[in-house]
Each structure stands twice: as C-alpha cells, then as structure tokens.
Short mmCIF file of C-alpha atoms in Angstrom, two decimals:
data_model
loop_
_atom_site.label_atom_id
_atom_site.label_comp_id
_atom_site.label_asym_id
_atom_site.label_seq_id
_atom_site.Cartn_x
_atom_site.Cartn_y
_atom_site.Cartn_z
CA UNK A 20 0.00 0.00 0.00
CA UNK A 21 1.35 3.41 -0.90
CA UNK A 22 2.36 5.52 2.10
CA UNK A 23 0.37 8.54 1.01
CA UNK A 24 -2.82 6.50 1.25
CA UNK A 25 -2.41 6.58 5.00
CA UNK A 26 -2.45 10.37 5.30
CA UNK A 27 -5.56 11.37 7.23
CA UNK A 28 -7.97 14.28 7.32
CA UNK A 29 -6.78 17.65 8.57
CA UNK A 30 -9.65 17.81 11.12
CA UNK A 31 -10.09 21.51 10.37
CA UNK A 32 -6.42 22.36 11.00
CA UNK A 33 -4.28 24.28 8.49
CA UNK A 34 -2.83 21.85 5.97
CA UNK A 35 0.89 21.66 5.15
CA UNK A 36 1.88 25.13 6.42
CA UNK A 37 4.96 24.16 8.45
CA UNK A 38 8.41 23.84 6.91
CA UNK A 39 10.75 20.94 7.83
CA UNK A 40 12.63 23.21 10.25
CA UNK A 41 9.41 24.38 11.90
CA UNK A 42 8.30 20.76 12.24
CA UNK A 43 11.65 19.86 13.81
CA UNK A 44 11.22 22.80 16.20
CA UNK A 45 8.13 21.16 17.71
CA UNK A 46 10.06 18.07 18.80
CA UNK A 47 13.10 20.03 19.94
CA UNK A 48 11.06 22.53 21.94
CA UNK A 49 9.05 19.84 23.73
CA UNK A 50 12.36 18.43 24.97
CA UNK A 51 13.38 21.98 26.03
CA UNK A 52 17.09 21.14 25.51
CA UNK A 53 18.39 24.24 27.28
CA UNK A 54 16.91 23.03 30.56
CA UNK A 55 18.85 19.75 30.53
CA UNK A 56 22.28 21.31 31.18
CA UNK A 57 20.73 23.76 33.63
CA UNK A 58 18.45 21.43 35.62
CA UNK A 59 18.47 17.76 34.60
CA UNK A 60 22.18 16.96 34.25
CA UNK A 61 22.89 18.03 37.87
CA UNK A 62 20.13 15.66 39.04
CA UNK A 63 21.60 12.81 36.96
CA UNK A 64 25.07 13.60 38.31
CA UNK A 65 23.81 13.35 41.89
CA UNK A 66 23.02 9.69 41.10
CA UNK A 67 25.53 8.60 38.45
CA UNK A 68 28.49 10.81 39.37
CA UNK A 69 31.33 10.32 36.88
CA UNK A 70 29.05 8.06 34.87
CA UNK A 71 26.74 10.94 33.91
CA UNK A 72 28.04 11.02 30.33
CA UNK A 73 27.56 7.24 30.06
CA UNK A 74 23.96 7.55 31.29
CA UNK A 75 23.30 9.95 28.41
CA UNK A 76 25.02 7.70 25.86
CA UNK A 77 22.82 4.78 26.92
CA UNK A 78 19.70 6.99 27.00
CA UNK A 79 20.49 8.22 23.48
CA UNK A 80 20.74 4.64 22.19
CA UNK A 81 17.42 3.69 23.81
CA UNK A 82 15.62 6.76 22.47
CA UNK A 83 17.11 6.32 19.00
CA UNK A 84 15.71 2.77 18.88
CA UNK A 85 12.27 4.14 19.74
CA UNK A 86 12.73 6.97 17.20
CA UNK A 87 13.40 4.44 14.44
CA UNK A 88 10.13 2.68 15.29
CA UNK A 89 8.14 5.92 15.44
CA UNK A 90 9.78 7.03 12.19
CA UNK A 91 8.55 3.91 10.39
CA UNK A 92 5.00 4.56 11.55
CA UNK A 93 5.27 8.24 10.59
CA UNK A 94 6.33 7.34 7.04
CA UNK A 95 2.96 5.60 6.52
CA UNK A 96 0.49 7.71 8.51
CA UNK A 97 0.06 11.39 9.34
CA UNK A 98 -2.59 12.85 11.65
CA UNK A 99 -2.85 15.01 14.79
CA UNK A 100 -3.19 11.88 16.94
CA UNK A 101 0.49 10.99 17.01
CA UNK A 102 1.30 7.59 18.50
CA UNK A 103 -2.34 6.82 19.25
CA UNK A 104 -3.24 6.91 15.57
CA UNK A 105 -0.39 4.58 14.69
CA UNK A 106 -1.51 1.75 16.92
CA UNK A 107 -5.29 2.23 17.06
CA UNK A 108 -5.81 -0.28 14.25
CA UNK A 109 -3.26 -2.77 15.62
CA UNK A 110 -3.75 -3.12 19.37
CA UNK A 111 -7.02 -3.98 21.12
CA UNK A 112 -9.19 -0.85 21.47
CA UNK A 113 -8.79 -0.63 25.26
CA UNK A 114 -4.99 -0.80 24.93
CA UNK A 115 -5.01 1.86 22.21
CA UNK A 116 -7.11 4.00 24.56
CA UNK A 117 -4.48 3.47 27.27
CA UNK A 118 -1.85 4.85 24.89
CA UNK A 119 -4.00 7.89 24.09
CA UNK A 120 -4.60 8.72 27.76
CA UNK A 121 -0.94 8.05 28.62
CA UNK A 122 0.27 10.32 25.85
CA UNK A 123 -2.12 13.10 26.87
CA UNK A 124 -0.90 12.89 30.47
CA UNK A 125 2.70 12.84 29.28
CA UNK A 126 2.41 16.10 27.33
CA UNK A 127 0.33 17.85 30.00
CA UNK A 128 2.64 16.76 32.85
CA UNK A 129 5.71 17.78 30.85
CA UNK A 130 4.09 21.15 30.39
CA UNK A 131 3.52 21.36 34.15
CA UNK A 132 7.15 20.37 34.73
CA UNK A 133 8.57 23.14 32.57
CA UNK A 134 6.17 25.67 34.13
CA UNK A 135 7.74 24.76 37.48
CA UNK A 136 11.18 25.24 35.98
CA UNK A 137 10.08 28.59 34.60
CA UNK A 138 9.12 30.08 37.94
CA UNK A 139 12.35 28.74 39.48
CA UNK A 140 14.55 30.51 36.91
CA UNK A 141 12.35 33.60 36.80
CA UNK A 142 12.75 34.12 40.55
CA UNK A 143 16.47 33.32 40.34
CA UNK A 144 16.92 36.16 37.85
CA UNK A 145 14.49 38.51 39.60
CA UNK A 146 16.23 38.03 42.94
CA UNK A 147 19.59 38.90 41.37
CA UNK A 148 18.16 41.95 39.61
CA UNK A 149 15.85 43.36 42.30
CA UNK A 150 16.62 41.52 45.51
CA UNK A 151 13.04 40.24 45.64
CA UNK A 152 11.13 37.22 44.40
CA UNK A 153 7.65 37.24 42.92
CA UNK A 154 4.62 35.04 43.38
CA UNK A 155 5.31 31.61 41.90
CA UNK A 156 1.60 31.18 41.20
CA UNK A 157 1.47 34.45 39.27
CA UNK A 158 4.58 33.58 37.24
CA UNK A 159 3.07 30.17 36.42
CA UNK A 160 -0.16 31.76 35.23
CA UNK A 161 1.72 34.29 33.10
CA UNK A 162 3.86 31.75 31.23
CA UNK A 163 0.86 29.48 30.68
CA UNK A 164 -1.35 32.33 29.55
CA UNK A 165 1.20 33.52 26.99
CA UNK A 166 1.70 29.97 25.70
CA UNK A 167 -2.04 29.34 25.43
CA UNK A 168 -2.56 32.59 23.53
CA UNK A 169 0.15 31.77 20.97
CA UNK A 170 -1.04 28.15 20.58
CA UNK A 171 -4.63 29.39 20.19
CA UNK A 172 -3.68 32.05 17.65
CA UNK A 173 -1.51 30.43 14.95
CA UNK A 174 0.50 27.22 14.70
CA UNK A 175 3.02 28.84 12.31
CA UNK A 176 3.77 31.68 14.73
CA UNK A 177 4.09 29.08 17.46
CA UNK A 178 6.57 26.95 15.49
CA UNK A 179 8.75 29.89 14.43
CA UNK A 180 8.87 31.29 17.96
CA UNK A 181 9.94 27.92 19.35
CA UNK A 182 12.58 27.51 16.63
CA UNK A 183 14.34 30.82 17.25
CA UNK A 184 14.15 30.56 21.04
CA UNK A 185 15.78 27.13 21.14
CA UNK A 186 18.36 27.97 18.47
CA UNK A 187 19.54 31.04 20.39
CA UNK A 188 19.59 29.32 23.80
CA UNK A 189 21.43 26.22 22.64
CA UNK A 190 23.97 28.34 20.73
CA UNK A 191 25.01 30.19 23.89
CA UNK A 192 25.47 26.90 25.79
CA UNK A 193 27.58 25.53 22.92
CA UNK A 194 29.81 28.62 23.15
CA UNK A 195 30.34 28.09 26.90
CA UNK A 196 31.03 24.36 26.54
CA UNK A 197 33.45 24.92 23.64
CA UNK A 198 35.27 27.65 25.53
CA UNK A 199 35.44 25.46 28.64
CA UNK A 200 37.00 22.54 26.75
CA UNK A 201 39.38 24.79 24.79
CA UNK A 202 40.53 26.77 27.83
CA UNK A 203 41.44 23.63 29.76
CA UNK A 204 43.48 22.12 26.96
CA UNK A 205 43.07 19.05 24.84
CA UNK A 206 43.19 16.47 27.62
CA UNK A 207 40.72 13.88 28.89
CA UNK A 208 39.04 13.86 32.28
CA UNK A 209 40.17 10.37 33.28
CA UNK A 210 38.02 10.33 36.43
CA UNK A 211 34.99 10.50 34.16
CA UNK A 212 36.24 8.15 31.47
CA UNK A 213 37.25 5.52 34.05
CA UNK A 214 33.88 6.00 35.81
CA UNK A 215 35.63 6.47 39.14
CA UNK A 216 33.21 6.13 42.07
CA UNK A 217 30.22 5.23 39.88
CA UNK A 218 27.96 2.43 41.11
CA UNK A 219 25.68 0.19 39.07
CA UNK A 220 22.58 1.32 40.92
CA UNK A 221 23.58 4.95 40.54
CA UNK A 222 24.00 4.53 36.79
CA UNK A 223 20.64 2.76 36.51
CA UNK A 224 18.77 5.47 38.39
CA UNK A 225 20.67 8.18 36.54
CA UNK A 226 19.79 6.57 33.22
CA UNK A 227 16.09 6.62 34.07
CA UNK A 228 16.30 10.32 34.92
CA UNK A 229 18.37 11.03 31.80
CA UNK A 230 15.52 9.65 29.68
CA UNK A 231 13.37 12.56 30.84
CA UNK A 232 15.66 14.89 28.86
CA UNK A 233 14.44 13.25 25.65
CA UNK A 234 10.72 12.78 26.25
CA UNK A 235 8.65 14.59 23.68
CA UNK A 236 11.16 14.01 20.88
CA UNK A 237 8.30 12.43 18.91
CA UNK A 238 5.91 15.37 19.30
CA UNK A 239 6.42 16.45 15.68
CA UNK A 240 4.07 13.56 14.91
CA UNK A 241 1.20 15.62 16.36
CA UNK A 242 1.62 18.02 13.40
CA UNK A 243 0.67 15.39 10.82
CA UNK A 244 -1.99 17.62 9.30
CA UNK A 245 0.03 20.84 9.41
CA UNK A 246 3.53 19.81 8.26
CA UNK A 247 4.52 19.98 4.60
CA UNK A 248 5.04 16.54 3.10
CA UNK A 249 4.41 15.01 6.53
CA UNK A 250 5.22 11.44 5.49
CA UNK A 251 8.78 12.62 4.78
CA UNK A 252 9.42 15.55 7.10
CA UNK A 253 7.99 14.05 10.31
CA UNK A 254 10.09 10.84 10.31
CA UNK A 255 13.19 12.94 9.64
CA UNK A 256 12.28 15.37 12.44
CA UNK A 257 11.77 12.53 14.93
CA UNK A 258 15.09 10.84 14.17
CA UNK A 259 17.10 14.06 13.84
CA UNK A 260 15.77 15.46 17.11
CA UNK A 261 16.84 12.34 19.01
CA UNK A 262 20.32 12.32 17.40
CA UNK A 263 20.95 16.05 17.85
CA UNK A 264 19.69 15.99 21.43
CA UNK A 265 21.79 12.93 22.25
CA UNK A 266 25.00 14.53 20.99
CA UNK A 267 24.24 17.83 22.75
CA UNK A 268 23.29 16.25 26.08
CA UNK A 269 26.25 13.85 26.17
CA UNK A 270 28.82 16.58 25.45
CA UNK A 271 27.20 18.89 27.99
CA UNK A 272 27.18 16.12 30.62
CA UNK A 273 30.89 15.46 30.13
CA UNK A 274 31.78 19.17 30.10
CA UNK A 275 29.71 20.03 33.17
CA UNK A 276 31.25 17.30 35.31
CA UNK A 277 34.71 18.35 34.06
CA UNK A 278 34.03 22.00 34.89
CA UNK A 279 32.91 21.20 38.42
CA UNK A 280 35.96 18.99 38.93
CA UNK A 281 38.12 21.97 37.97
CA UNK A 282 36.17 24.25 40.31
CA UNK A 283 36.26 21.68 43.13
CA UNK A 284 32.49 21.83 43.63
CA UNK A 285 29.63 19.34 43.53
CA UNK A 286 27.52 19.51 40.37
CA UNK A 287 24.79 17.42 41.99
CA UNK A 288 23.98 20.15 44.52
CA UNK A 289 24.19 23.20 42.24
CA UNK A 290 21.04 25.24 41.56
CA UNK A 291 22.64 27.34 38.77
CA UNK A 292 25.41 25.20 37.25
CA UNK A 293 25.83 27.11 34.00
CA UNK A 294 26.84 30.26 35.86
CA UNK A 295 29.74 28.45 37.48
CA UNK A 296 30.74 26.80 34.20
CA UNK A 297 30.70 30.14 32.42
CA UNK A 298 33.08 31.46 35.06
CA UNK A 299 35.41 28.46 34.68
CA UNK A 300 35.29 28.95 30.89
CA UNK A 301 36.30 32.60 31.30
CA UNK A 302 33.01 34.05 30.02
CA UNK A 303 31.10 34.78 33.26
CA UNK A 304 28.68 37.17 31.54
CA UNK A 305 27.29 34.28 29.52
CA UNK A 306 26.19 32.52 32.72
CA UNK A 307 23.38 35.01 33.21
CA UNK A 308 22.62 34.91 29.49
CA UNK A 309 22.19 31.13 29.70
CA UNK A 310 19.85 31.47 32.68
CA UNK A 311 17.79 33.94 30.65
CA UNK A 312 17.94 31.50 27.73
CA UNK A 313 16.76 28.68 29.99
CA UNK A 314 13.86 30.86 31.13
CA UNK A 315 12.79 31.61 27.56
CA UNK A 316 13.36 27.98 26.55
CA UNK A 317 10.97 26.93 29.31
CA UNK A 318 8.39 29.26 27.78
CA UNK A 319 8.95 27.54 24.42
CA UNK A 320 8.67 24.16 26.13
CA UNK A 321 5.35 25.11 27.71
CA UNK A 322 4.09 26.26 24.32
CA UNK A 323 5.27 23.05 22.62
CA UNK A 324 3.60 20.82 25.22
CA UNK A 325 0.28 22.63 24.98
CA UNK A 326 0.49 22.53 21.18
CA UNK A 327 1.06 18.76 21.19
CA UNK A 328 -1.40 17.93 23.98
CA UNK A 329 -4.19 19.92 22.35
CA UNK A 330 -3.86 18.00 19.10
CA UNK A 331 -3.87 14.64 20.85
CA UNK A 332 -6.95 15.67 22.85
CA UNK A 333 -8.66 16.88 19.69
CA UNK A 334 -8.23 13.51 17.98
CA UNK A 335 -9.29 11.68 21.15
CA UNK A 336 -12.52 13.68 20.99
CA UNK A 337 -12.97 12.65 17.35
CA UNK A 338 -12.55 9.01 18.38
CA UNK A 339 -14.97 9.24 21.30
CA UNK A 340 -12.29 9.16 24.02
CA UNK A 341 -12.97 12.74 25.14
CA UNK A 342 -15.95 15.09 25.07
CA UNK A 343 -17.15 15.80 21.55
CA UNK A 344 -16.98 19.58 22.01
CA UNK A 345 -13.18 19.33 21.96
CA UNK A 346 -13.10 17.91 18.43
CA UNK A 347 -13.63 21.21 16.59
CA UNK A 348 -11.02 23.63 15.30
CA UNK A 349 -11.25 27.42 15.43
CA UNK A 350 -12.91 28.63 12.22
CA UNK A 351 -10.43 31.45 11.55
CA UNK A 352 -7.22 30.38 13.31
CA UNK A 353 -7.59 26.70 12.32
CA UNK A 354 -6.19 25.60 15.69
CA UNK A 355 -7.76 23.21 18.24
CA UNK A 356 -8.80 26.21 20.31
CA UNK A 357 -10.97 24.49 22.93
CA UNK A 358 -8.44 21.71 23.42
CA UNK A 359 -5.71 24.35 23.85
CA UNK A 360 -7.68 25.95 26.68
CA UNK A 361 -8.36 22.62 28.40
CA UNK A 362 -4.79 21.33 28.18
CA UNK A 363 -3.33 24.68 29.25
CA UNK A 364 -5.52 24.74 32.36
CA UNK A 365 -4.70 21.09 33.08
CA UNK A 366 -0.97 21.85 32.89
CA UNK A 367 -0.97 24.91 35.15
CA UNK A 368 -3.50 23.76 37.76
CA UNK A 369 -1.24 21.28 39.65
CA UNK A 370 1.66 23.72 39.45
CA UNK A 371 -0.40 26.53 40.94
CA UNK A 372 -1.54 24.27 43.79
CA UNK A 373 1.99 23.04 44.53
CA UNK A 374 3.45 26.54 44.26
CA UNK A 375 0.80 27.90 46.63
CA UNK A 376 1.83 25.20 49.10
CA UNK A 377 5.43 26.37 48.93
CA UNK A 378 6.95 23.76 46.58
CA UNK A 379 10.15 24.91 44.89
CA UNK A 380 10.25 25.17 41.13
CA UNK A 381 12.90 22.45 40.87
CA UNK A 382 10.77 20.09 42.98
CA UNK A 383 7.79 20.67 40.69
CA UNK A 384 10.07 20.18 37.68
CA UNK A 385 11.23 16.82 39.05
CA UNK A 386 7.85 15.55 40.30
CA UNK A 387 5.82 16.41 37.22
CA UNK A 388 8.61 15.34 34.90
CA UNK A 389 8.77 11.93 36.54
CA UNK A 390 5.00 11.57 36.23
CA UNK A 391 5.23 12.44 32.54
CA UNK A 392 7.93 9.82 32.06
CA UNK A 393 5.52 7.02 33.02
CA UNK A 394 3.11 8.09 30.28
CA UNK A 395 5.84 8.40 27.66
CA UNK A 396 7.50 5.07 28.48
CA UNK A 397 4.21 3.15 28.30
CA UNK A 398 3.28 4.81 24.99
CA UNK A 399 6.75 4.25 23.50
CA UNK A 400 6.83 0.59 24.55
CA UNK A 401 3.40 -0.21 23.07
CA UNK A 402 4.22 1.55 19.81
CA UNK A 403 7.36 -0.58 19.47
CA UNK A 404 5.37 -3.75 20.19
CA UNK A 405 2.79 -2.83 17.52
CA UNK A 406 5.25 -1.97 14.73
CA UNK A 407 5.96 -5.49 13.32
CA UNK A 408 2.26 -6.23 12.83
CA UNK A 409 1.71 -2.77 11.33
CA UNK A 410 4.44 -3.43 8.75
CA UNK A 411 3.04 -6.89 8.04
CA UNK A 412 -0.42 -5.43 7.41
CA UNK A 413 1.11 -2.99 4.91
CA UNK A 414 3.07 -5.68 3.10
CA UNK A 415 6.51 -4.26 3.95
CA UNK A 416 7.52 -6.58 6.79
CA UNK A 417 10.96 -8.20 6.76
CA UNK A 418 12.21 -10.71 9.35
CA UNK A 419 14.91 -8.27 10.51
CA UNK A 420 12.17 -5.73 11.28
CA UNK A 421 11.57 -7.51 14.58
CA UNK A 422 14.99 -6.66 15.96
CA UNK A 423 14.80 -2.90 16.50
CA UNK A 424 11.23 -2.91 17.93
CA UNK A 425 12.17 -5.74 20.30
CA UNK A 426 15.29 -3.93 21.53
CA UNK A 427 13.36 -0.67 21.92
CA UNK A 428 10.53 -2.34 23.84
CA UNK A 429 13.03 -4.06 26.17
CA UNK A 430 14.80 -0.73 26.75
CA UNK A 431 11.52 0.93 27.71
CA UNK A 432 10.58 -2.00 29.96
CA UNK A 433 13.92 -1.72 31.76
CA UNK A 434 13.39 2.03 32.12
CA UNK A 435 9.97 1.41 33.65
CA UNK A 436 11.41 -1.12 36.09
CA UNK A 437 14.14 1.36 36.95
CA UNK A 438 11.45 3.91 37.79
CA UNK A 439 9.62 1.48 40.07
CA UNK A 440 12.38 -0.49 41.80
CA UNK A 441 13.72 0.22 44.26
CA UNK A 442 10.65 2.16 45.36
CA UNK A 443 11.57 5.87 45.31
CA UNK A 444 11.34 7.81 48.55
CA UNK A 445 8.99 10.68 49.32
CA UNK A 446 6.65 12.10 46.65
CA UNK A 447 8.38 10.13 43.89
CA UNK A 448 7.15 6.89 45.46
CA UNK A 449 3.54 8.05 45.08
CA UNK A 450 3.76 8.98 41.41
CA UNK A 451 3.24 5.44 40.02
CA UNK A 452 -0.05 5.27 41.92
CA UNK A 453 -1.06 8.70 40.58
CA UNK A 454 -0.37 7.47 37.04
CA UNK A 455 -2.27 4.20 37.57
CA UNK A 456 -5.26 6.03 39.09
CA UNK A 457 -5.32 8.46 36.15
CA UNK A 458 -5.07 5.61 33.63
CA UNK A 459 -7.84 3.68 35.38
CA UNK A 460 -10.10 6.74 35.20
CA UNK A 461 -9.35 7.13 31.49
CA UNK A 462 -10.13 3.49 30.77
CA UNK A 463 -13.38 3.71 32.76
CA UNK A 464 -14.36 6.71 30.65
CA UNK A 465 -13.52 4.67 27.53
CA UNK A 466 -15.54 1.68 28.78
CA UNK A 467 -18.54 3.88 29.57
CA UNK A 468 -18.34 5.48 26.14
CA UNK A 469 -18.04 2.10 24.40
CA UNK A 470 -21.09 0.85 26.29
CA UNK A 471 -23.09 3.89 25.19
CA UNK A 472 -22.03 3.43 21.57
CA UNK A 473 -23.04 -0.25 21.52
CA UNK A 474 -26.28 0.12 23.48
CA UNK A 475 -29.37 -0.76 21.36
CA UNK A 476 -31.56 2.13 20.34
CA UNK A 477 -34.97 2.24 22.05
CA UNK A 478 -37.78 0.97 19.90
CA UNK A 479 -40.19 3.53 18.59
CA UNK A 480 -43.70 3.47 19.97
CA UNK A 481 -46.22 1.78 17.77
#
C-alpha cells in the first residue's frame, strides 16, 4: 500500500503550512534542551556521578531505537493523533485508549514540569536583579497564559517562535562548553572516562532520569496535518531530534562534570550550574545569558507541550475518548482552540496548587517530569510492540524488522522497572499510583463510552 494513502484528514487544521525546520522545532522545543544542562544533568550527576556522560550515551541509544520505530509509523500515517493513531488499528481498542490517555498525560505533565522550571529561573533572575522574588503562582499563570494565547492564535507563529528561542539558547550553551573545553586544553578527564566512584545502581537510576531529557522528541508527529510533506518531514524530524539531542546532552554532561571537577564543587547540589561553568570557561557574563535562555526555553517548552497535547486531545474527541466539544477547530485560526484551553488549564492547575503550598520550582520540575515519564515510556513501549504487525499489514515486513522494535521495547521495559524499583522515597514513590489512578479513570471513561455506543436504540412506539 502506498504511504500517502495513509495520510488522514486535517480535522479543520491548516494543511501543510509548516516547513521541515518548523516541524523539527516542535520536537526540539518539547524536549526543552536548554533546561537539561541547567536542571536535569545536575540531578543525573547526583546519582551517576562520573558516569553521567555514560547515562546519556545509553539513554540516546534507547531513544534512538524508539525513534526508528516511530519514524517507520510516521512514514505511513500522518494525523494530529500521534502515536495513538499509529496503533489504534493494531492493538485492542482498550490498549489503544491506554496509549492515548498516557500520551495526553505525558504532554500535560511535561508542560507542568517546565512551568515549574520557569518560575524557578524567573525568581532566580528577579532576585539577582531586584533583591526580591515574585509570586510563583502568578509567574506560572503568566507563562501558561502567553503559551495558550500563541497556541490558540496560529501554529506557524508558534513553530517559528519555538525555533528561534531554542536555536539562540542552545547556541550560547555551545559557546560556553566549547570555551570550557578549549581553555582547559586538549586532555581527557580520566576520572569520568574511568567511571571512578560510579555504582551500578547509581548509573541505573541516573539513566532513568536522563531519559526525561528526551521525552517529547516524537511530538512532531502531532503536526501530521500541518507539516509539509508530513510522510517525509515528520520521520526525519523525529530521528534528527533524538540524534541532535543525544549529541548535545552527552557533550554537555561530560563538560559540566569536568568544569565542576576543575572548580572543586559538587555539580549534583548546584542550583545554577551554568553560571559556574561560564566562570570556569572565562566568560562569566554568559552565565546570566544562559539562565535567561533557559527561562525563555521553558516558555517555548510550555508552548510546545500545549500545542502537542491539544492536538492529541482533539483527535481523542474525534474518536470518542474525550468530550465531543473538543473535536472542533477554530474557524479562523484553524487551531484546536478548545483543546488548547483545556490542556493549558490542566498543565498549570497542579503547578499553581503546589506553588501555593510552597513547593520549589525544581521540585515541581522533578515531580511532574517523573509523572510524565511514566506516560511516555508506556506509549513508546506499546508503539514498538505494535510496529511489526503494522508493517506486516502494509506488506513491507521483513524478518529483521523484529529486531529494532524488540530492543526498543526491552529498553523501555527496563526504564519502567528502573522507575519502580527500588521504590523511590517521598513524593516520587507516590507517582506510580497517581499514574495508575489516572489511567484507570481514562479506561473507565472509555468503557462507559463504548457501552453507550453499543447500546441498542430504544424501539419507537407503535
């Protein structure tokens, strides 16, 4: 069957308006790559120590395997429903519904995570500039409101804004990392390369956390109706985003640990690591620039998550998994306007509650990011499991096509086990139950809807 036969309706969205670079920007911005050196790598280092770079190498391999599977699906089907659309005709309906609800949670919780990161960095910069901090709840509402307005208004404006924000932010970090490596000579950090002090359990837990840096790499698939030549550009965007992110994160992980070794400080306890690294690299002014870049990147990440979540919710409404009123697009803007409002509110609501209770931005970033990871891992694993049958149904299956999906599914299974065992302490130990309760509610909604759809119509009175 020809691939273009699998391209679906636009569902009222603007057709083929996004260039390949703008499509790539969606995946890159959902990952919010600037926040990994600033917030995630220190958390990984606290667990994996000198094995931080290795955790990112292994995470890159695992994500690339998943990207190859998603890319195969994306070369045959394009729609706003992303991974849910790919497997809805392969897996049992209830399992496909589990993927849809998991993916929706994943994008919304990632949005909540980066909102938490936003108010952390905003107050960091405001305290330095004015000596005062501002209401975390107010900052959260501002960044979400701006993101919702842009996502509501025009997908092309949204994509271009995300593209330029991430390009500028990542460029400054590359300058600092390059200067750091050049200033300290062409020699290796043998403590890192020999993995001195690293433990197996530390690497395993660090690897699980490193995976959070990549989640959302597949979100370009939600633009199936709006990307130009989606059956070509979306697979390329998915694979390129995982490769580019992997190279960037691994080099940053190595350079950050090296820089903190030189400074004699602990990366795992730093709240603003790029400022210290900029000083070690001899460009201290860029430290503040990177923090500003991280702040703006978190805005782009919030926008990307709402953009992706709204399109998934819109298709779920078309398929009867969500309220029918969410299935329509705005007549003039041709965006899923109602779904944008719902997903934006869903992303900011838990952040506002946690912020009002005094939770730090980095805590919210970690908690909501971990919750999102459960949704992504489950969705990724089931997509990999479904790929061989999908290829067989389309007459393009080869025996070797089992290998990559099997390896990717095993990698995601190991990541899930690493999230669950040993049982994390504190709030992290409750997150699996939050995810399971949410998924159970989604499946009950699906079951109730399926029962209504199959119920016999009442007979007319004689």
